[in-house]
Coordinates of C-alpha atoms in Angstrom, one line a residue:
Chain A
Q4 CA -119.6 -8.4 64.0
S5 CA -116.8 -10.8 64.9
V6 CA -116.6 -12.4 68.4
L7 CA -112.9 -11.5 68.7
T8 CA -112.0 -7.9 68.1
Q9 CA -108.9 -6.9 65.9
P10 CA -108.0 -3.5 64.4
P11 CA -108.9 -3.6 60.7
S12 CA -105.5 -2.3 59.6
A13 CA -101.9 -1.9 60.7
S14 CA -98.8 -0.8 59.0
G15 CA -95.0 -0.5 59.4
T16 CA -91.8 0.1 57.4
P17 CA -89.3 -2.6 56.7
G18 CA -87.3 -3.6 59.8
Q19 CA -89.8 -2.2 62.2
R20 CA -91.7 -4.1 64.9
V21 CA -95.5 -4.1 64.7
T22 CA -98.1 -5.6 67.0
I23 CA -101.7 -6.7 66.3
S24 CA -104.1 -7.0 69.1
C25 CA -107.0 -9.4 69.6
S26 CA -109.6 -8.9 72.3
G27 CA -112.1 -11.4 73.5
S28 CA -114.0 -12.5 76.6
S29 CA -113.9 -15.0 79.4
S30 CA -115.6 -17.7 77.3
N31 CA -112.9 -17.7 74.6
I32 CA -109.5 -16.1 75.1
G33 CA -109.9 -16.0 78.8
S34 CA -110.4 -19.8 79.0
N35 CA -108.7 -21.3 76.0
T36 CA -105.6 -20.9 73.9
V37 CA -105.2 -18.4 71.0
N38 CA -104.0 -19.1 67.4
W39 CA -103.0 -16.7 64.7
Y40 CA -103.3 -17.3 61.0
Q41 CA -101.6 -15.5 58.1
Q42 CA -103.4 -15.1 54.8
L43 CA -101.3 -13.9 51.9
P44 CA -103.3 -12.3 49.0
G45 CA -105.2 -14.9 47.0
T46 CA -104.1 -17.9 49.1
A47 CA -105.5 -20.1 51.9
P48 CA -104.8 -19.2 55.5
K49 CA -101.7 -20.6 57.1
L50 CA -101.2 -21.4 60.8
L51 CA -98.7 -18.9 62.2
I52 CA -98.9 -19.2 66.0
Y53 CA -100.8 -21.9 68.0
S54 CA -101.4 -22.3 71.7
N55 CA -100.8 -18.6 72.4
N56 CA -97.1 -18.6 71.6
Q57 CA -95.9 -21.7 69.8
R58 CA -94.6 -21.5 66.2
P59 CA -95.1 -24.3 63.8
S60 CA -92.0 -25.7 62.1
G61 CA -90.9 -23.3 59.4
V62 CA -92.4 -20.1 60.8
P63 CA -89.6 -17.5 61.4
D64 CA -88.9 -16.5 65.0
R65 CA -89.7 -12.9 63.9
F66 CA -93.3 -13.9 64.7
S67 CA -94.3 -14.2 68.3
G68 CA -97.6 -14.4 70.2
S69 CA -98.6 -13.6 73.7
K70 CA -101.8 -13.8 75.8
S71 CA -102.9 -12.0 79.0
G72 CA -106.4 -12.4 80.4
T73 CA -108.9 -11.9 77.7
S74 CA -106.5 -10.4 75.2
A75 CA -103.8 -11.6 72.9
S76 CA -101.2 -10.0 70.7
L77 CA -99.2 -11.0 67.6
A78 CA -95.8 -9.3 67.2
I79 CA -93.8 -9.2 64.0
S80 CA -90.2 -7.9 64.3
G81 CA -87.9 -7.1 61.5
L82 CA -90.8 -6.4 59.2
Q83 CA -90.4 -7.6 55.6
S84 CA -92.4 -6.8 52.5
E85 CA -93.5 -10.4 52.3
D86 CA -95.3 -10.0 55.6
E87 CA -97.9 -7.9 53.9
A88 CA -101.0 -10.0 54.5
D89 CA -104.2 -10.4 56.5
Y90 CA -103.8 -11.8 60.0
Y91 CA -106.6 -13.5 62.0
C92 CA -106.7 -14.5 65.6
A93 CA -108.9 -17.4 66.6
A94 CA -109.9 -19.3 69.8
W95 CA -112.2 -22.0 71.0
D96 CA -115.4 -20.5 72.6
D97 CA -117.1 -22.3 75.4
S98 CA -120.5 -20.8 74.7
L99 CA -123.4 -23.1 73.9
N100 CA -121.8 -26.3 72.7
G101 CA -118.4 -24.8 71.9
S102 CA -117.2 -23.5 68.6
V103 CA -114.2 -21.7 67.0
V104 CA -114.4 -18.0 66.8
F105 CA -112.3 -15.7 64.7
G106 CA -111.3 -12.1 64.8
G107 CA -112.4 -9.9 61.9
G108 CA -108.8 -9.8 60.5
T109 CA -106.1 -7.2 60.4
K110 CA -104.7 -6.1 57.0
L111 CA -101.0 -5.4 57.5
T112 CA -99.4 -3.0 55.0
V113 CA -95.6 -2.8 54.7
L114 CA -94.9 0.8 53.6
Chain B
Q66 CA -96.8 -34.5 54.1
V67 CA -100.5 -34.3 54.5
Q68 CA -102.4 -32.4 51.7
L69 CA -106.1 -31.5 51.5
Q70 CA -108.1 -30.9 48.3
E71 CA -111.7 -29.6 48.2
S72 CA -114.0 -30.6 45.3
G73 CA -117.6 -30.0 44.4
P74 CA -119.9 -27.8 42.3
G75 CA -118.9 -24.2 41.9
L76 CA -122.5 -23.0 41.3
V77 CA -125.5 -23.9 43.5
K78 CA -129.1 -22.6 43.1
P79 CA -130.8 -20.8 45.9
S80 CA -132.8 -23.1 48.3
E81 CA -130.7 -26.2 47.1
T82 CA -128.0 -28.1 49.1
L83 CA -124.3 -27.3 48.7
S84 CA -122.2 -30.4 48.8
L85 CA -118.4 -30.4 49.0
T86 CA -115.8 -33.2 49.6
C87 CA -112.3 -32.9 51.0
T88 CA -109.8 -35.6 50.0
V89 CA -106.9 -36.2 52.4
S90 CA -103.6 -37.4 50.9
G91 CA -100.3 -38.2 52.4
G92 CA -101.7 -39.3 55.7
S93 CA -104.6 -41.1 57.3
I94 CA -107.9 -39.4 58.2
S95 CA -108.1 -41.8 61.2
S96 CA -107.0 -39.3 63.7
Y97 CA -107.3 -35.5 64.2
Y98 CA -110.3 -33.3 63.8
W99 CA -111.4 -32.4 60.2
S100 CA -112.9 -29.0 59.7
W101 CA -114.7 -26.7 57.3
I102 CA -114.2 -23.0 57.2
R103 CA -115.6 -20.4 54.7
Q104 CA -114.7 -16.9 53.6
P105 CA -117.3 -14.7 51.8
P106 CA -115.9 -12.4 49.2
G107 CA -113.8 -9.6 50.8
K108 CA -114.7 -10.7 54.3
G109 CA -113.2 -12.7 57.2
L110 CA -113.1 -16.3 58.1
E111 CA -116.1 -18.3 59.5
W112 CA -115.7 -21.7 61.1
I113 CA -118.5 -24.1 59.9
G114 CA -117.7 -27.2 62.0
Y115 CA -115.7 -30.3 62.5
I116 CA -115.9 -34.0 62.5
Y117 CA -113.6 -36.3 64.5
Y118 CA -112.5 -39.4 62.6
S119 CA -114.7 -41.5 64.9
G120 CA -117.7 -39.6 63.6
S121 CA -118.5 -37.1 66.4
T122 CA -119.3 -33.6 65.1
N123 CA -119.6 -30.0 66.3
Y124 CA -121.1 -27.2 64.3
N125 CA -121.2 -23.4 64.4
P126 CA -124.4 -22.6 66.3
S127 CA -125.3 -20.0 63.6
L128 CA -125.3 -22.7 60.9
K129 CA -126.1 -25.8 62.9
S130 CA -129.7 -26.3 61.6
R131 CA -128.4 -26.4 58.0
V132 CA -125.0 -28.2 58.3
T133 CA -124.0 -31.9 58.1
I134 CA -120.4 -33.0 58.1
S135 CA -119.7 -36.7 57.5
V136 CA -116.5 -38.8 57.1
D137 CA -115.6 -41.8 54.9
T138 CA -112.5 -43.3 56.3
S139 CA -112.3 -45.9 53.6
K140 CA -111.9 -43.2 51.0
N141 CA -109.9 -40.8 53.3
Q142 CA -112.5 -38.1 52.7
F143 CA -114.9 -36.0 54.6
S144 CA -117.8 -34.0 53.3
L145 CA -119.9 -30.9 53.9
K146 CA -123.6 -30.5 53.2
L147 CA -125.2 -27.1 53.7
S148 CA -128.9 -27.0 53.0
S149 CA -131.3 -24.2 51.9
V150 CA -128.5 -22.0 50.6
T151 CA -128.9 -18.3 49.8
A152 CA -126.7 -15.7 48.3
A153 CA -125.2 -15.2 51.7
D154 CA -123.6 -18.6 51.5
T155 CA -121.5 -17.5 48.5
A156 CA -117.9 -17.9 49.7
V157 CA -114.6 -19.7 49.3
Y158 CA -114.9 -22.9 51.3
Y159 CA -111.8 -24.4 52.9
C160 CA -111.2 -27.8 54.5
A161 CA -108.6 -28.1 57.2
R162 CA -107.0 -30.6 59.6
A163 CA -107.3 -29.6 63.3
D164 CA -105.5 -30.7 66.4
A165 CA -107.4 -30.3 69.7
G166 CA -107.3 -31.3 73.3
L167 CA -107.0 -30.2 76.9
S168 CA -103.8 -29.3 78.7
S169 CA -103.9 -26.4 81.1
S170 CA -106.7 -25.1 78.8
Y171 CA -108.5 -26.2 75.7
Y172 CA -106.6 -25.9 72.5
Y173 CA -107.9 -26.2 68.9
Y174 CA -105.9 -25.1 65.9
M175 CA -106.0 -25.8 62.2
D176 CA -102.6 -26.7 60.9
V177 CA -103.1 -28.0 57.4
W178 CA -105.4 -26.3 55.0
G179 CA -106.7 -27.0 51.5
K180 CA -106.4 -24.4 48.8
G181 CA -110.1 -23.6 48.9
T182 CA -112.9 -23.8 46.4
T183 CA -115.3 -21.0 45.4
V184 CA -119.0 -21.7 45.6
T185 CA -121.5 -19.2 44.2
V186 CA -125.1 -19.3 45.0
S187 CA -127.1 -18.0 42.1
S188 CA -130.0 -18.9 39.9

């Protein structure tokens, strides 16, 4: 059971816009920033969005992030076949001495 | 361009200690937070902990009693030890560089990752 809640799967056709949600609580998303990681099959995770809505250099602007209250979302516009991957949200959690918590991951399928 | 590489035994016996090292190249370890993350087969990501280059650490509460992360700045390496392992510790283990701090709220993100190393716990 992950601390952050994501839908296990999502899908879309090429060119579509898809969103992936991430729900948390006041001790994590409600207090701190949210990051999104993309994990292509058989590879290490890659930072996709940091600090709620910032893209690292090299990440296409088709990817965008937002946060409201204790929830966050990742949006992918102009969906491409190479976007098929697992997506994880993460945030710092202030509980106990503080730690990083992840969502369970969302497997995105491009139909 | 900073690169990270995990190394260590791929097979560990139950009840023994798992030991991994992450070598940082292309940059100095003497800044940033240095993290370990693991991923059991077919499952999601789990943060294990971090060490700041100065030596301060923070561990996942669920693993805290078994985890030690250390740093060797002279070798540009940091290491993970996980004691009393069981089959549940079988996973791909990743090391990563993290940036963290406080602006309007606390931020912590892992921006450079190693390729990962598979560790199997079995007799």
